XYZ file of N, CA and C in Angstrom:
333
model
N -0.607 20.524 33.251
C -1.415 19.322 33.366
C -1.034 18.370 32.234
N -0.853 17.116 32.555
C -0.512 16.124 31.539
C -1.629 15.106 31.417
N -1.772 14.597 30.222
C -2.764 13.556 29.955
C -2.003 12.277 29.653
N -2.073 11.315 30.548
C -1.309 10.083 30.402
C -1.882 9.129 29.373
N -2.984 9.494 28.718
C -3.549 8.598 27.717
C -3.081 8.954 26.309
N -2.251 9.987 26.172
C -1.749 10.401 24.863
C -0.343 9.824 24.684
N -0.163 9.101 23.584
C 1.114 8.454 23.319
C 1.630 8.832 21.941
N 2.963 8.867 21.832
C 3.599 9.144 20.550
C 3.873 7.820 19.840
N 3.515 7.758 18.573
C 3.843 6.601 17.743
C 5.152 6.888 17.029
N 6.014 5.880 16.947
C 7.290 6.035 16.259
C 7.434 4.946 15.207
N 8.175 5.277 14.150
C 8.419 4.269 13.126
C 9.556 3.356 13.587
N 9.986 2.452 12.722
C 11.009 1.469 13.085
C 12.342 2.108 13.472
N 12.600 3.315 12.972
C 13.844 4.020 13.285
C 13.727 4.894 14.529
N 12.537 4.931 15.141
C 12.328 5.765 16.314
C 11.890 7.177 16.003
N 11.662 7.460 14.732
C 11.202 8.785 14.336
C 9.726 8.930 14.672
N 9.359 10.028 15.345
C 7.935 10.222 15.665
C 7.073 10.190 14.406
N 5.984 9.433 14.487
C 5.092 9.286 13.331
C 3.694 9.817 13.605
N 3.394 10.136 14.855
C 2.067 10.649 15.180
C 1.761 10.472 16.652
N 0.594 10.948 17.035
C 0.143 10.864 18.423
C -1.195 10.137 18.452
N -1.436 9.379 19.525
C -2.729 8.723 19.707
C -3.220 8.967 21.129
N -4.521 9.087 21.259
C -5.177 9.238 22.556
C -5.862 7.913 22.864
N -5.245 7.114 23.740
C -5.771 5.780 24.019
C -7.147 5.817 24.667
N -7.434 6.829 25.481
C -8.769 6.934 26.077
C -9.828 7.149 25.003
N -9.527 7.999 24.020
C -10.479 8.248 22.930
C -10.672 6.993 22.087
N -9.583 6.269 21.830
C -9.683 5.023 21.064
C -10.534 4.012 21.820
N -10.268 3.848 23.109
C -11.021 2.884 23.923
C -12.506 3.243 23.983
N -12.799 4.513 24.114
C -14.196 4.956 24.169
C -14.913 4.680 22.850
N -14.282 5.065 21.742
C -14.879 4.825 20.425
C -15.001 3.330 20.151
N -14.017 2.559 20.589
C -14.040 1.109 20.379
C -15.165 0.446 21.155
N -15.411 0.906 22.362
C -16.492 0.338 23.166
C -17.837 0.582 22.499
N -18.043 1.803 22.026
C -19.289 2.124 21.320
C -19.416 1.258 20.070
N -18.343 1.160 19.287
C -18.374 0.363 18.059
C -18.664 -1.105 18.362
N -18.015 -1.667 19.359
C -18.217 -3.079 19.698
C -19.669 -3.363 20.053
N -20.247 -2.543 20.908
C -21.620 -2.794 21.340
C -22.632 -2.484 20.244
N -22.376 -1.462 19.434
C -23.286 -1.195 18.305
C -23.291 -2.373 17.336
N -22.103 -2.894 17.033
C -22.025 -4.010 16.087
C -22.646 -5.272 16.675
N -22.412 -5.529 17.945
C -23.022 -6.701 18.581
C -24.537 -6.586 18.565
N -25.040 -5.388 18.830
C -26.485 -5.162 18.828
C -27.087 -5.377 17.442
N -26.298 -5.115 16.404
C -26.780 -5.235 15.024
C -26.311 -6.524 14.356
N -25.883 -7.508 15.135
C -25.223 -8.695 14.581
C -26.037 -9.443 13.536
N -27.348 -9.333 13.573
C -28.181 -10.067 12.615
C -28.733 -9.172 11.512
N -28.153 -7.992 11.341
C -28.644 -7.030 10.352
C -27.469 -6.479 9.538
N -27.114 -7.142 8.417
C -25.961 -6.715 7.629
C -26.011 -5.251 7.183
N -27.193 -4.750 6.865
C -27.292 -3.349 6.440
C -26.914 -2.408 7.586
N -27.371 -2.722 8.799
C -26.990 -1.904 9.962
C -25.502 -2.017 10.242
N -24.947 -3.216 10.093
C -23.508 -3.385 10.298
C -22.722 -2.517 9.323
N -23.155 -2.491 8.066
C -22.505 -1.633 7.069
C -22.602 -0.166 7.462
N -23.779 0.253 7.909
C -23.979 1.651 8.302
C -23.120 2.004 9.518
N -23.039 1.107 10.476
C -22.225 1.341 11.671
C -20.752 1.442 11.292
N -20.299 0.564 10.411
C -18.911 0.596 9.958
C -18.612 1.895 9.228
N -19.502 2.287 8.327
C -19.322 3.532 7.583
C -19.258 4.723 8.523
N -20.154 4.747 9.509
C -20.163 5.841 10.477
C -18.847 5.882 11.260
N -18.371 4.726 11.688
C -17.124 4.682 12.456
C -15.939 5.146 11.615
N -15.882 4.731 10.359
C -14.797 5.173 9.471
C -14.871 6.680 9.280
N -16.081 7.203 9.093
C -16.263 8.643 8.921
C -15.821 9.392 10.176
N -16.221 8.898 11.339
C -15.884 9.564 12.600
C -14.393 9.471 12.920
N -13.778 8.328 12.673
C -12.387 8.110 13.070
C -11.385 8.473 11.985
N -11.843 8.510 10.738
C -10.932 8.737 9.629
C -10.165 7.467 9.306
N -9.566 7.458 8.143
C -8.864 6.247 7.713
C -7.641 5.959 8.579
N -7.018 6.978 9.147
C -5.848 6.754 9.998
C -6.218 6.160 11.352
N -7.351 6.569 11.913
C -7.723 6.128 13.249
C -8.594 4.898 13.303
N -9.270 4.583 12.198
C -10.232 3.489 12.228
C -9.592 2.149 12.579
N -8.413 1.877 12.073
C -7.760 0.597 12.351
C -7.531 0.376 13.835
N -7.103 1.418 14.530
C -6.892 1.315 15.979
C -8.207 1.044 16.695
N -9.243 1.788 16.302
C -10.552 1.633 16.940
C -11.123 0.250 16.642
N -11.017 -0.199 15.397
C -11.556 -1.508 15.025
C -10.830 -2.634 15.758
N -9.512 -2.537 15.877
C -8.757 -3.569 16.599
C -9.163 -3.613 18.068
N -9.313 -2.454 18.675
C -9.738 -2.410 20.079
C -11.171 -2.915 20.230
N -12.039 -2.582 19.275
C -13.431 -3.047 19.323
C -13.492 -4.567 19.206
N -12.641 -5.143 18.379
C -12.599 -6.596 18.251
C -12.219 -7.235 19.587
N -11.216 -6.690 20.235
C -10.798 -7.218 21.544
C -11.937 -7.115 22.562
N -12.621 -5.974 22.589
C -13.742 -5.783 23.518
C -14.852 -6.785 23.219
N -15.159 -6.977 21.945
C -16.205 -7.920 21.553
C -15.872 -9.328 22.032
N -14.641 -9.740 21.836
C -14.233 -11.086 22.228
C -14.217 -11.231 23.744
N -13.559 -10.296 24.410
C -13.347 -10.420 25.854
C -14.610 -10.175 26.673
N -15.426 -9.217 26.254
C -16.567 -8.810 27.078
C -17.925 -9.296 26.571
N -17.976 -9.792 25.342
C -19.249 -10.283 24.810
C -19.192 -11.772 24.479
N -18.214 -12.183 23.677
C -18.153 -13.588 23.280
C -17.751 -14.500 24.441
N -16.719 -14.140 25.179
C -16.266 -15.014 26.275
C -17.371 -15.279 27.302
N -18.098 -14.256 27.764
C -19.191 -14.547 28.699
C -20.316 -15.365 28.063
N -20.568 -15.135 26.788
C -21.592 -15.922 26.092
C -21.189 -17.388 26.049
N -19.923 -17.649 25.741
C -19.444 -19.030 25.706
C -19.468 -19.667 27.090
N -19.213 -18.894 28.121
C -19.300 -19.438 29.482
C -20.723 -19.899 29.784
N -21.704 -19.130 29.332
C -23.113 -19.503 29.543
C -23.466 -20.744 28.730
N -23.050 -20.781 27.459
C -23.377 -21.950 26.634
C -22.648 -23.194 27.141
N -21.415 -23.029 27.621
C -20.698 -24.164 28.222
C -21.479 -24.707 29.414
N -21.918 -23.806 30.285
C -22.658 -24.215 31.486
C -23.972 -24.900 31.134
N -24.559 -24.506 29.996
C -25.821 -25.109 29.558
C -25.598 -26.390 28.756
N -24.334 -26.758 28.553
C -24.038 -27.976 27.802
C -24.149 -27.804 26.296
N -24.118 -26.573 25.828
C -24.190 -26.287 24.392
C -22.768 -26.017 23.905
N -22.287 -26.845 22.980
C -20.904 -26.754 22.518
C -20.799 -25.850 21.292
N -20.430 -24.601 21.520
C -20.156 -23.689 20.409
C -18.660 -23.617 20.108
N -17.855 -24.036 21.062
C -16.406 -23.919 20.901
C -15.872 -24.804 19.773
N -16.457 -25.988 19.590
C -16.004 -26.869 18.513
C -16.180 -26.192 17.161
N -17.320 -25.556 16.956
C -17.553 -24.839 15.694
C -16.566 -23.684 15.532
N -16.234 -22.999 16.622
C -15.241 -21.921 16.546
C -13.867 -22.471 16.180
N -13.483 -23.592 16.787
C -12.192 -24.214 16.459
C -12.160 -24.645 14.993
N -13.250 -25.242 14.521
C -13.319 -25.654 13.114
C -13.267 -24.441 12.195
N -13.962 -23.388 12.563
C -13.923 -22.153 11.777
C -12.520 -21.570 11.714
N -11.815 -21.632 12.833
C -10.431 -21.151 12.871
C -9.562 -21.955 11.916
N -9.664 -23.272 12.003
C -8.864 -24.128 11.114
C -9.196 -23.862 9.650
N -10.468 -23.720 9.326
C -10.870 -23.446 7.942
C -10.338 -22.100 7.466
N -10.448 -21.072 8.306
C -9.959 -19.744 7.927
C -8.450 -19.754 7.724
N -7.734 -20.420 8.629
C -6.281 -20.509 8.494
C -5.894 -21.259 7.224
N -6.603 -22.326 6.928
C -6.326 -23.091 5.710
C -6.571 -22.234 4.470
N -7.698 -21.537 4.443
C -8.030 -20.687 3.294
C -6.995 -19.581 3.108
N -6.461 -19.075 4.219
C -5.481 -17.988 4.154
C -4.054 -18.497 3.955
N -3.887 -19.817 3.943
C -2.561 -20.389 3.759
C -1.731 -20.438 5.027
N -2.366 -20.285 6.181
C -1.678 -20.373 7.474
C -1.827 -21.799 7.978
N -0.785 -22.555 7.894
C -0.851 -23.957 8.314
C -0.013 -24.125 9.566
N -0.673 -24.116 10.700
C 0.036 -24.262 11.984
C -0.044 -25.685 12.466
């Protein structure tokens, strides 16, 4: 029996560097995304959720889970929210664009 969700990671030379289970990452990321969204107005809970996720995933796995959770948050939570605010005539996108420009400027990314 094979599990098609397990992938080998390789370094730049093609040398195997480890294995990842994409189903496990996606599952943990979904939980993390929704827990963080639910706690969005409570910094202490956000800290606790982050600490728990790091503890559960370990330092090697947390980056993968956090990146996937960010994508889930944007695609499945923020995008539908913006669609609703757009339909209601509430412009949140301008503030997001301004925030992007400010963050890029602060980080020295001038596009």
